Short mmCIF file of C-alpha atoms in Angstrom, two decimals:
data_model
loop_
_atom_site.label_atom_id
_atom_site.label_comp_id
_atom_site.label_asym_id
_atom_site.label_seq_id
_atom_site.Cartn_x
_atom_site.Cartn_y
_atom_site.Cartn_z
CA UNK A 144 -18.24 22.53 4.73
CA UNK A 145 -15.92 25.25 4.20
CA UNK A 146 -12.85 25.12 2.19
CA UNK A 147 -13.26 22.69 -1.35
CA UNK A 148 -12.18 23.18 -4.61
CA UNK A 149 -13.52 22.65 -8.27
CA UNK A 150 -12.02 21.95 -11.38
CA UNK A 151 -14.86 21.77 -14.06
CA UNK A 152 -14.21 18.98 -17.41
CA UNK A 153 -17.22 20.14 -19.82
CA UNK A 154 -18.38 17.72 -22.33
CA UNK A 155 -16.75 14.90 -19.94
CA UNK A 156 -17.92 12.70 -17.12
CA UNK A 157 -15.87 11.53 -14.82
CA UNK A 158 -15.78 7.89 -13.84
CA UNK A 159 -12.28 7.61 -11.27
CA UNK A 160 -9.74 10.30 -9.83
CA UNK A 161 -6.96 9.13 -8.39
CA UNK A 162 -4.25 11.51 -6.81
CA UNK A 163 -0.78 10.62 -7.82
CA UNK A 164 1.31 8.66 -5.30
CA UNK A 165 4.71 10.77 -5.61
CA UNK A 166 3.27 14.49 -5.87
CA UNK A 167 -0.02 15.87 -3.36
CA UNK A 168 -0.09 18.32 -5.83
CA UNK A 169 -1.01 15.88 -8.95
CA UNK A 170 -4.15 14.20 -9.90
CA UNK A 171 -5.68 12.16 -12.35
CA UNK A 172 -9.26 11.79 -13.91
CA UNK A 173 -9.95 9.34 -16.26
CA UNK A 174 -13.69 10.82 -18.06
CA UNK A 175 -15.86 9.70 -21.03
CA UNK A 176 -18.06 11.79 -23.65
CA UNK A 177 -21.93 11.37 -23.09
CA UNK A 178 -21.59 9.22 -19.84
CA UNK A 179 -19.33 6.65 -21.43
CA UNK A 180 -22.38 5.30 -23.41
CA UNK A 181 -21.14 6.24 -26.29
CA UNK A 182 -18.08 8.23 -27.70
CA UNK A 183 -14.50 8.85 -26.70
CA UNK A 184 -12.72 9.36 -23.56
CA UNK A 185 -10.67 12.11 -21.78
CA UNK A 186 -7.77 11.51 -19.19
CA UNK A 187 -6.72 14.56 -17.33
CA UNK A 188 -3.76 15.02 -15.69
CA UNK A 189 -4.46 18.04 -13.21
CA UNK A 190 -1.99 20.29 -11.32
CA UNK A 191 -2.92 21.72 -7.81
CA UNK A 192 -1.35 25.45 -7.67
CA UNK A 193 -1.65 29.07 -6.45
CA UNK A 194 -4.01 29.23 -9.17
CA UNK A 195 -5.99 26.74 -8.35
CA UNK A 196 -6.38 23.05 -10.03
CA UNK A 197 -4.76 23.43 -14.27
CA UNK A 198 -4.63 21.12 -16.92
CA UNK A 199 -1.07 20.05 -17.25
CA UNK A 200 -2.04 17.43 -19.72
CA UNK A 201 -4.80 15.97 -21.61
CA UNK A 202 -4.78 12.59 -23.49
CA UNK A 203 -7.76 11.06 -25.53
CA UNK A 204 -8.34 7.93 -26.85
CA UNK A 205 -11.10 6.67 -29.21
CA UNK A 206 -12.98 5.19 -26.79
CA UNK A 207 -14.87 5.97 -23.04
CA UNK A 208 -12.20 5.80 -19.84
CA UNK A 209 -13.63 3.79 -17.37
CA UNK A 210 -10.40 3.98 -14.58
CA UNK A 211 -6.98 4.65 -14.65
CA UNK A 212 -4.08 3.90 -12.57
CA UNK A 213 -0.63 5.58 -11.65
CA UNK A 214 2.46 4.12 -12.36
CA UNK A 215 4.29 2.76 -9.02
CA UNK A 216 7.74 3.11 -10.79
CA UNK A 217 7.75 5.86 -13.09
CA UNK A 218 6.00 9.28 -11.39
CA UNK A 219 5.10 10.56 -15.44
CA UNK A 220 3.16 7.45 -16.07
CA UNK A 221 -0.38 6.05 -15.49
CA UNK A 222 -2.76 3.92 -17.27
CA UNK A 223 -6.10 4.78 -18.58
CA UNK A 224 -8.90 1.61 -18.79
CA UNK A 225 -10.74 1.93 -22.14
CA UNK A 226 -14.76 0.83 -23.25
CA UNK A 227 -12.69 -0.89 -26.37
CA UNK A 228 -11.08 -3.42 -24.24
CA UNK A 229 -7.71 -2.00 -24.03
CA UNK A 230 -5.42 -0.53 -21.11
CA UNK A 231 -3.04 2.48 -22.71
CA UNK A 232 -0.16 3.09 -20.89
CA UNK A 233 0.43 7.13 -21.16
CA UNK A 234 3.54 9.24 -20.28
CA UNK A 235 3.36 13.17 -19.12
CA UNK A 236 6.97 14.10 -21.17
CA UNK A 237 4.75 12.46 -24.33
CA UNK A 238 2.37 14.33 -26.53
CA UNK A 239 -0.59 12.80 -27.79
CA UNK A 240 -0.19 9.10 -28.16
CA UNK A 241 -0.15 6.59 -25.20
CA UNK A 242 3.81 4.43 -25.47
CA UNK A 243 2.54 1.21 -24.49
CA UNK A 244 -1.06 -0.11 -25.63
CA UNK A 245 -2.35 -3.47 -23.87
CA UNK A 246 -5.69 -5.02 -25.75
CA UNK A 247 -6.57 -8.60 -24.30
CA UNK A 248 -9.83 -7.82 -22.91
CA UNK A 249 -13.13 -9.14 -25.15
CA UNK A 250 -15.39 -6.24 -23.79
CA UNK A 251 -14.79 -2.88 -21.58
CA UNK A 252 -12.14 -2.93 -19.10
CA UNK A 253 -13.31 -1.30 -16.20
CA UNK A 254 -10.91 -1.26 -13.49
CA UNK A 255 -6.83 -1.24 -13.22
CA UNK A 256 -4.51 -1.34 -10.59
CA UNK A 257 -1.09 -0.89 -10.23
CA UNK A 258 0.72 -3.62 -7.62
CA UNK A 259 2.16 -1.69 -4.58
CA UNK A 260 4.91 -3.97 -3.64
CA UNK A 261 6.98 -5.09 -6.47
CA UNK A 262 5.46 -2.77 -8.50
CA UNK A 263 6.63 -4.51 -11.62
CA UNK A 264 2.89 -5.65 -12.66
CA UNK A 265 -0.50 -4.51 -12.72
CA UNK A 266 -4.10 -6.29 -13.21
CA UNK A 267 -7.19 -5.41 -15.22
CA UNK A 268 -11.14 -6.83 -14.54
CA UNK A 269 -12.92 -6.63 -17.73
CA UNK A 270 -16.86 -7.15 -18.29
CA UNK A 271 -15.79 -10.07 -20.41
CA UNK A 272 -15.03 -12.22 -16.98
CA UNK A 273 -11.91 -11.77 -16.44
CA UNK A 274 -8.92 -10.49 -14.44
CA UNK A 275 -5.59 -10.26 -16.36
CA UNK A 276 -1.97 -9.65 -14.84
CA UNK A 277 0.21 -7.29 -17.13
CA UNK A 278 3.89 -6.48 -17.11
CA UNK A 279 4.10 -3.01 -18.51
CA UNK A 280 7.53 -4.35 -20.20
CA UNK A 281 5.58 -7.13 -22.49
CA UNK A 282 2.37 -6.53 -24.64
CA UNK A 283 0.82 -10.11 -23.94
CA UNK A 284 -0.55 -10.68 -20.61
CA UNK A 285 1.48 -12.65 -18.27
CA UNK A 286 -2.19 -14.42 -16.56
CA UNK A 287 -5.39 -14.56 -16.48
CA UNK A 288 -7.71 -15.35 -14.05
CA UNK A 289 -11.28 -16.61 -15.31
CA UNK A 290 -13.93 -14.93 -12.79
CA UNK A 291 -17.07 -15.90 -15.53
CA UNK A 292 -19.06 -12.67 -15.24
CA UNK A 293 -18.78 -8.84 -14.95
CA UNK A 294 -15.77 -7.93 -13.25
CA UNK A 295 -16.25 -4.55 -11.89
CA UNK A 296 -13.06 -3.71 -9.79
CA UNK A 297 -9.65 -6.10 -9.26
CA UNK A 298 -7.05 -5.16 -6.53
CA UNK A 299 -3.69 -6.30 -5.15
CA UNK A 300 -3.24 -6.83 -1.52
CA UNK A 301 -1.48 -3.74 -0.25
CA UNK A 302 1.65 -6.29 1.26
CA UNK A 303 1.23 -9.48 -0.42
CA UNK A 304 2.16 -9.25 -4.44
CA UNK A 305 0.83 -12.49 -5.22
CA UNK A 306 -2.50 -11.95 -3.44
CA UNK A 307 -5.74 -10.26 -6.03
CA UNK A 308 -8.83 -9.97 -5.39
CA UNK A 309 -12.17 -9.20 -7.80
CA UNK A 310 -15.47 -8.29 -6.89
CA UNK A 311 -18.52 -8.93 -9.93
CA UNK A 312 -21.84 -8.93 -11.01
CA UNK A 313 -22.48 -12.48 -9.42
CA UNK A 314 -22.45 -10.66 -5.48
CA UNK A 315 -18.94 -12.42 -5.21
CA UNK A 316 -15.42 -11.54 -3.51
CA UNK A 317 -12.76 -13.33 -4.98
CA UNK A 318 -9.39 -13.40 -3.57
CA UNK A 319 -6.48 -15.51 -6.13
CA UNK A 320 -3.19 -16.24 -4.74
CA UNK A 321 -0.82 -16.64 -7.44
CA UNK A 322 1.65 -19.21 -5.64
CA UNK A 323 -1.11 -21.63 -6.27
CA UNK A 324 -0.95 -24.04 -8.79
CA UNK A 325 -2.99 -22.84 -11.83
CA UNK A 326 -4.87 -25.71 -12.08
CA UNK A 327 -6.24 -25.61 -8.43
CA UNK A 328 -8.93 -23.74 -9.59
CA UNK A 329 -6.91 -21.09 -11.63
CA UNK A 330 -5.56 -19.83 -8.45
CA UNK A 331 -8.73 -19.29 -6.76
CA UNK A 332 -8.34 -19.76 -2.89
CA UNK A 333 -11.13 -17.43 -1.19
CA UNK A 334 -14.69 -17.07 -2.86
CA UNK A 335 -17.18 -14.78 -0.67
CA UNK A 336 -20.92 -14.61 -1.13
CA UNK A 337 -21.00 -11.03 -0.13
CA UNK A 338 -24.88 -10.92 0.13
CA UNK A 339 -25.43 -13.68 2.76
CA UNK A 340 -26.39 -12.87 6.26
CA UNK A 341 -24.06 -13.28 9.03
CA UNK A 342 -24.10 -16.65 11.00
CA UNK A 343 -23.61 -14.55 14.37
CA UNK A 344 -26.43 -12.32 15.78
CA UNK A 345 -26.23 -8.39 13.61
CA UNK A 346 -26.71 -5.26 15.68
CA UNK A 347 -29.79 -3.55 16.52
CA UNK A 348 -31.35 -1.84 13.61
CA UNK A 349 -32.54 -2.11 10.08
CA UNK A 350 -30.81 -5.69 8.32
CA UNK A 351 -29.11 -5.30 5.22
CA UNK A 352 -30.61 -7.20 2.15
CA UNK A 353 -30.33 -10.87 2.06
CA UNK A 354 -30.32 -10.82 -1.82
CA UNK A 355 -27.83 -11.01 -4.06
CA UNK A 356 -26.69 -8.26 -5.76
CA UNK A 357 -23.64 -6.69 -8.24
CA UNK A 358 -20.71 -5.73 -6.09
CA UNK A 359 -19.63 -2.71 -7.46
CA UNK A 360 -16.55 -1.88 -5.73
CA UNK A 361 -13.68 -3.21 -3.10
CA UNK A 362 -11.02 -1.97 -1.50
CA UNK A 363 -8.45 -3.44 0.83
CA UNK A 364 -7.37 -1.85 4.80
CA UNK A 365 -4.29 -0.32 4.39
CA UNK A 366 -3.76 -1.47 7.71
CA UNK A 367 -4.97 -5.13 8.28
CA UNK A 368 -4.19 -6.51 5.26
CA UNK A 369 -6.87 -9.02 5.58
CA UNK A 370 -9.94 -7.06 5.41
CA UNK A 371 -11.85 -5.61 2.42
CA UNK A 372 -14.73 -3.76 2.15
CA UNK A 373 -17.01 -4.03 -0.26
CA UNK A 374 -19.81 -1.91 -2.04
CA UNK A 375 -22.50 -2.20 -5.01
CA UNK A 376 -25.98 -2.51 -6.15
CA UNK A 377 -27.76 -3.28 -2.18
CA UNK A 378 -26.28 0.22 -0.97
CA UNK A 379 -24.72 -1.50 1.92
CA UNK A 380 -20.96 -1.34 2.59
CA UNK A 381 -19.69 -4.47 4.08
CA UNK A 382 -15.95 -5.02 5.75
CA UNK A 383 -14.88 -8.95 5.54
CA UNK A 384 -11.68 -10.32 6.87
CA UNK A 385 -10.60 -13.12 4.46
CA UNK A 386 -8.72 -14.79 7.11
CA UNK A 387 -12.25 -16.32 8.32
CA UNK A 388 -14.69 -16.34 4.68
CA UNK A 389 -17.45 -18.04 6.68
CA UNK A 390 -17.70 -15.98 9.35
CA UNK A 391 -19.81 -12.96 7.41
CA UNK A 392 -19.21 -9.30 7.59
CA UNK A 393 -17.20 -8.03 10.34
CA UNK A 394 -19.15 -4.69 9.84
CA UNK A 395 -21.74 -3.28 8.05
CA UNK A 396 -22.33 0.29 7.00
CA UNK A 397 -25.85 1.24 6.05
CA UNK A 398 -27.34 4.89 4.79
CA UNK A 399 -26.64 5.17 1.26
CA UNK A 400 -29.66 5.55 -0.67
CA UNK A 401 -28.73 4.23 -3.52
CA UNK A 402 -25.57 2.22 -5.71
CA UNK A 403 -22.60 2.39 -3.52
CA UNK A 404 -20.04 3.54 -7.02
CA UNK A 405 -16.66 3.84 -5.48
CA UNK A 406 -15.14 2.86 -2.05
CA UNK A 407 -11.41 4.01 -0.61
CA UNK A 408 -10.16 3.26 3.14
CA UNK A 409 -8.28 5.95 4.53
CA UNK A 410 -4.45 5.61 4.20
CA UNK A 411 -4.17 7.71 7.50
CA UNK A 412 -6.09 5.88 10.11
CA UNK A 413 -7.05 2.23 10.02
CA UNK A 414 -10.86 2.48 10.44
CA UNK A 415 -12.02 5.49 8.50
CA UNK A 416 -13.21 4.79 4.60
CA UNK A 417 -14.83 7.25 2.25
CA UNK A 418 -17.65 5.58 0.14
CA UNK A 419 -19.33 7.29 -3.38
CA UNK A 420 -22.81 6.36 -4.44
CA UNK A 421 -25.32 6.88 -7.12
CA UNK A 422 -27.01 9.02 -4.40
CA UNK A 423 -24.81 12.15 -5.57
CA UNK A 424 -23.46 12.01 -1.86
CA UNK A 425 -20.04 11.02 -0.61
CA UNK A 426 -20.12 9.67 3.04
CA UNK A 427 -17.17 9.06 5.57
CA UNK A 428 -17.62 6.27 7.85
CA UNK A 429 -15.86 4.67 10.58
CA UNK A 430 -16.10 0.84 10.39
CA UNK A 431 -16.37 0.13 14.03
CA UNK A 432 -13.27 -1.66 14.71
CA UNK A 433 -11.76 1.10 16.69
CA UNK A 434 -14.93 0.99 19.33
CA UNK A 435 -15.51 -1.28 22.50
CA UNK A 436 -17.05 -4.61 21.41
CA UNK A 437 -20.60 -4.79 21.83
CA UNK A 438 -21.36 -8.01 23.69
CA UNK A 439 -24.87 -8.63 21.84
CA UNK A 440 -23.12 -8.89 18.66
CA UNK A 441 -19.31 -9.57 16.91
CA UNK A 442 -20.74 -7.67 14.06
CA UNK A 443 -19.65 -3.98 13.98
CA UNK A 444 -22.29 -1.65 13.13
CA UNK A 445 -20.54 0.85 11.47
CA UNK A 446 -21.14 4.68 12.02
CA UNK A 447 -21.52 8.04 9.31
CA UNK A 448 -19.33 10.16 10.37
CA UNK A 449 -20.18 12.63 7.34
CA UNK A 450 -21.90 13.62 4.71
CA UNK A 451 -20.92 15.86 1.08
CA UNK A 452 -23.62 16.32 -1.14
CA UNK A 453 -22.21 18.81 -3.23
CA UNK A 454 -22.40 17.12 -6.42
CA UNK A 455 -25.16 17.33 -8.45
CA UNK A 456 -24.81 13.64 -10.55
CA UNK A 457 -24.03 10.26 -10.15
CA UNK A 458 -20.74 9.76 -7.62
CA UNK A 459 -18.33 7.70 -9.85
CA UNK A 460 -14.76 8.50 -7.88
CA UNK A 461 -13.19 9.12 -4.46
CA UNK A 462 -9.29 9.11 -3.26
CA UNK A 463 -7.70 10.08 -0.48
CA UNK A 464 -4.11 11.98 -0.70
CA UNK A 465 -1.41 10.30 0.92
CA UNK A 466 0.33 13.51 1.89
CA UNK A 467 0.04 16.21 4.13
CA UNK A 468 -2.20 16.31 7.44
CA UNK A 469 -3.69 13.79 5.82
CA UNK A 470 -7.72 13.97 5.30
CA UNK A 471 -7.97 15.63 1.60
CA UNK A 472 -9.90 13.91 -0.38
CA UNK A 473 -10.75 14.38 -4.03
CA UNK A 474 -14.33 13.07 -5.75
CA UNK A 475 -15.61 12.84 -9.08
CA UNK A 476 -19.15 12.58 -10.59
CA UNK A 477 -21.11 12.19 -13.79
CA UNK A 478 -21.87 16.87 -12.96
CA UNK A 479 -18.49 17.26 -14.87
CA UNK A 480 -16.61 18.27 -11.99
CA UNK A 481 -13.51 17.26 -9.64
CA UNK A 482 -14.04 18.64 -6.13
CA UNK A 483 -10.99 18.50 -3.43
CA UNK A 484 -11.80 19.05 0.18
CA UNK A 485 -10.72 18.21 4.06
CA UNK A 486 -12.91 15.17 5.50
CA UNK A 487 -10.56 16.63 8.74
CA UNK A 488 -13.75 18.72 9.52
CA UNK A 489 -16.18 16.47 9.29
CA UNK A 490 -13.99 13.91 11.68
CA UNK A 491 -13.74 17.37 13.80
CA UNK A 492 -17.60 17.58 13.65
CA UNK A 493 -17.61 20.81 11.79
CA UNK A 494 -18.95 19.59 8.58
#
């Protein structure tokens, strides 16, 4: 793999990148001092130039960062998820000290996203259970949504505002649609064992573990807005279209040998997704849907199209830039380092 470059954070680990949604040149890592076991936390806001990636700012906070989020309606904003429970909202034109401070959450708050459509709220997941909807214009929360064990990763639904989903420690995708009334099960409408086999017949090869397991990480198609893939503890990446919870996955991707970390579909094509891992690799796959049916089975088998194994530590982040000739890619990983390169080559076959 040819072209890829490095921007080092010594003394931090990262744990998510995300690039910014307004500028291809901005990105974001949100990092933690001694693996975020113990000790505070570093968000970097990067610059891509001439010169190579810079520091345009640095914020810390007294605690590890375990993901962070850019703002959808301010392009100087983001938010940084903290081991203490809180969510710090942070602004590039402000030194030093985050301007909004959100602190609900009982234990770590692991995961934040901002909502893509009305872009007036954004959600937490917490290892304290829960999933809690946040107007960046109020301190309090305006809901929250009981999941009842380690809540890894919480998204919105890339067209629907009222549609989240969670993934946990319990093997579980939850989707909640707030037009629900709250007390039909606290919005709850879709819960998926992700671990179960499929009803239908899989394809030919190795099966994916029957067990359950934590689900790690989720993300939805920015294309069909009804399918999610999923990642975590069993190293298998699964695709499931909500429409049809019964039904199983619609794919599966096997080969990582180890914790899949950190899972992003491509915002350029509808069935390419980058996946992180434990492993220290980062793999591009194509989930299938794109092929010719295979008669034997409605399951996709889903194929590696690629491999980057130049980290040297746990995977913990992967985005995809949403500008451009769209296949850059940054990744993050417990070696203290932000790598940017072209997956363009490996779908060219010249990885």
């Amino acid at each position: 793999m040819a072209a890829m470059l490095e921007f080092r954070t010594p003394g931090w680990n990262p744990y998510a990148v995300k690039y910014s949604p307004y500028y291809d040149s901005r990105i974001a890592v949100a990092s933690a001092a001694n693996y975020g076991i113990v000790g505070n936390g570093r968000l970097f806001c990067l610059g891509l130039g001439p010169q190579g990636v810079q520091i345009e700012k640095t914020f810390d906070t007294n605690d590890a960062q375990y993901d962070l989020a850019w703002s959808e309606i301010n392009e100087n904003q983001l938010l940084a998820a903290c081991g203490d429970g809180s969510i710090k909202l942070y602004d590039l034109n402000v030194n030093e000290f985050p301007v909004a401070n959100f602190h609900e959450h009982k234990r770590e708050t692991f995961s934040v996203a901002w909502s893509p459509v009305t872009k007036d709220t954004f959600a937490s997941s917490s290892w304290d259970g829960t999933v809690k909807i946040w107007s960046p214009a109020r301190k309090e929360s305006i809901k929250t949504l009981p999941v009842g064990n380690c809540t890894y990763s919480t998204s919105y639904c890339p067209s629907n505002p009222h549609i989240i989903s969670a993934v946990s420690s319990d093997s579980h995708l939850r989707i909640f649609d707030l037009r629900t009334p709250v007390n039909a099960q606290y919005h709850l409408t879709t819960k998926i064992p992700v671990h179960l086999p499929s009803p239908a017949p899989l394809p030919q090869g190795p099966a994916p573990p029957a067990a359950p397991g934590e689900i790690l990480t989720h993300d939805w198609n920015k294309y069909n807005h009804t399918v999610i893939a999923t990642g975590g503890v069993d190293k298998v990446i699964r695709t499931f279209d909500i429409r049809n919870p019964s039904a199983g996955p619609a794919s599966i991707m096997m080969g990582h040998q180890y914790a899949v970390r950190r899972l992003a579909w491509s915002p350029h094509a509808s069935d390419i997704l980058l996946s992180g891992s434990y492993d220290m690799t980062v793999r591009l796959w194509t989930d299938g849907s794109t092929m010719p049916a295979q008669q034997e089975s409605p399951v996709k088998a889903g194929i590696q199209l690629g491999i980057m194994n130049r980290h040297t530590e746990f995977v913990t982040g992967v985005d995809w830039c949403l500008f451009g000739v769209g296949g850059w890619v940054a990744t993050v990983g417990w070696d203290e380092r932000l790598l940017l390169w072209d997956t363009n080559r490996m779908l060219q076959g010249q990885a």
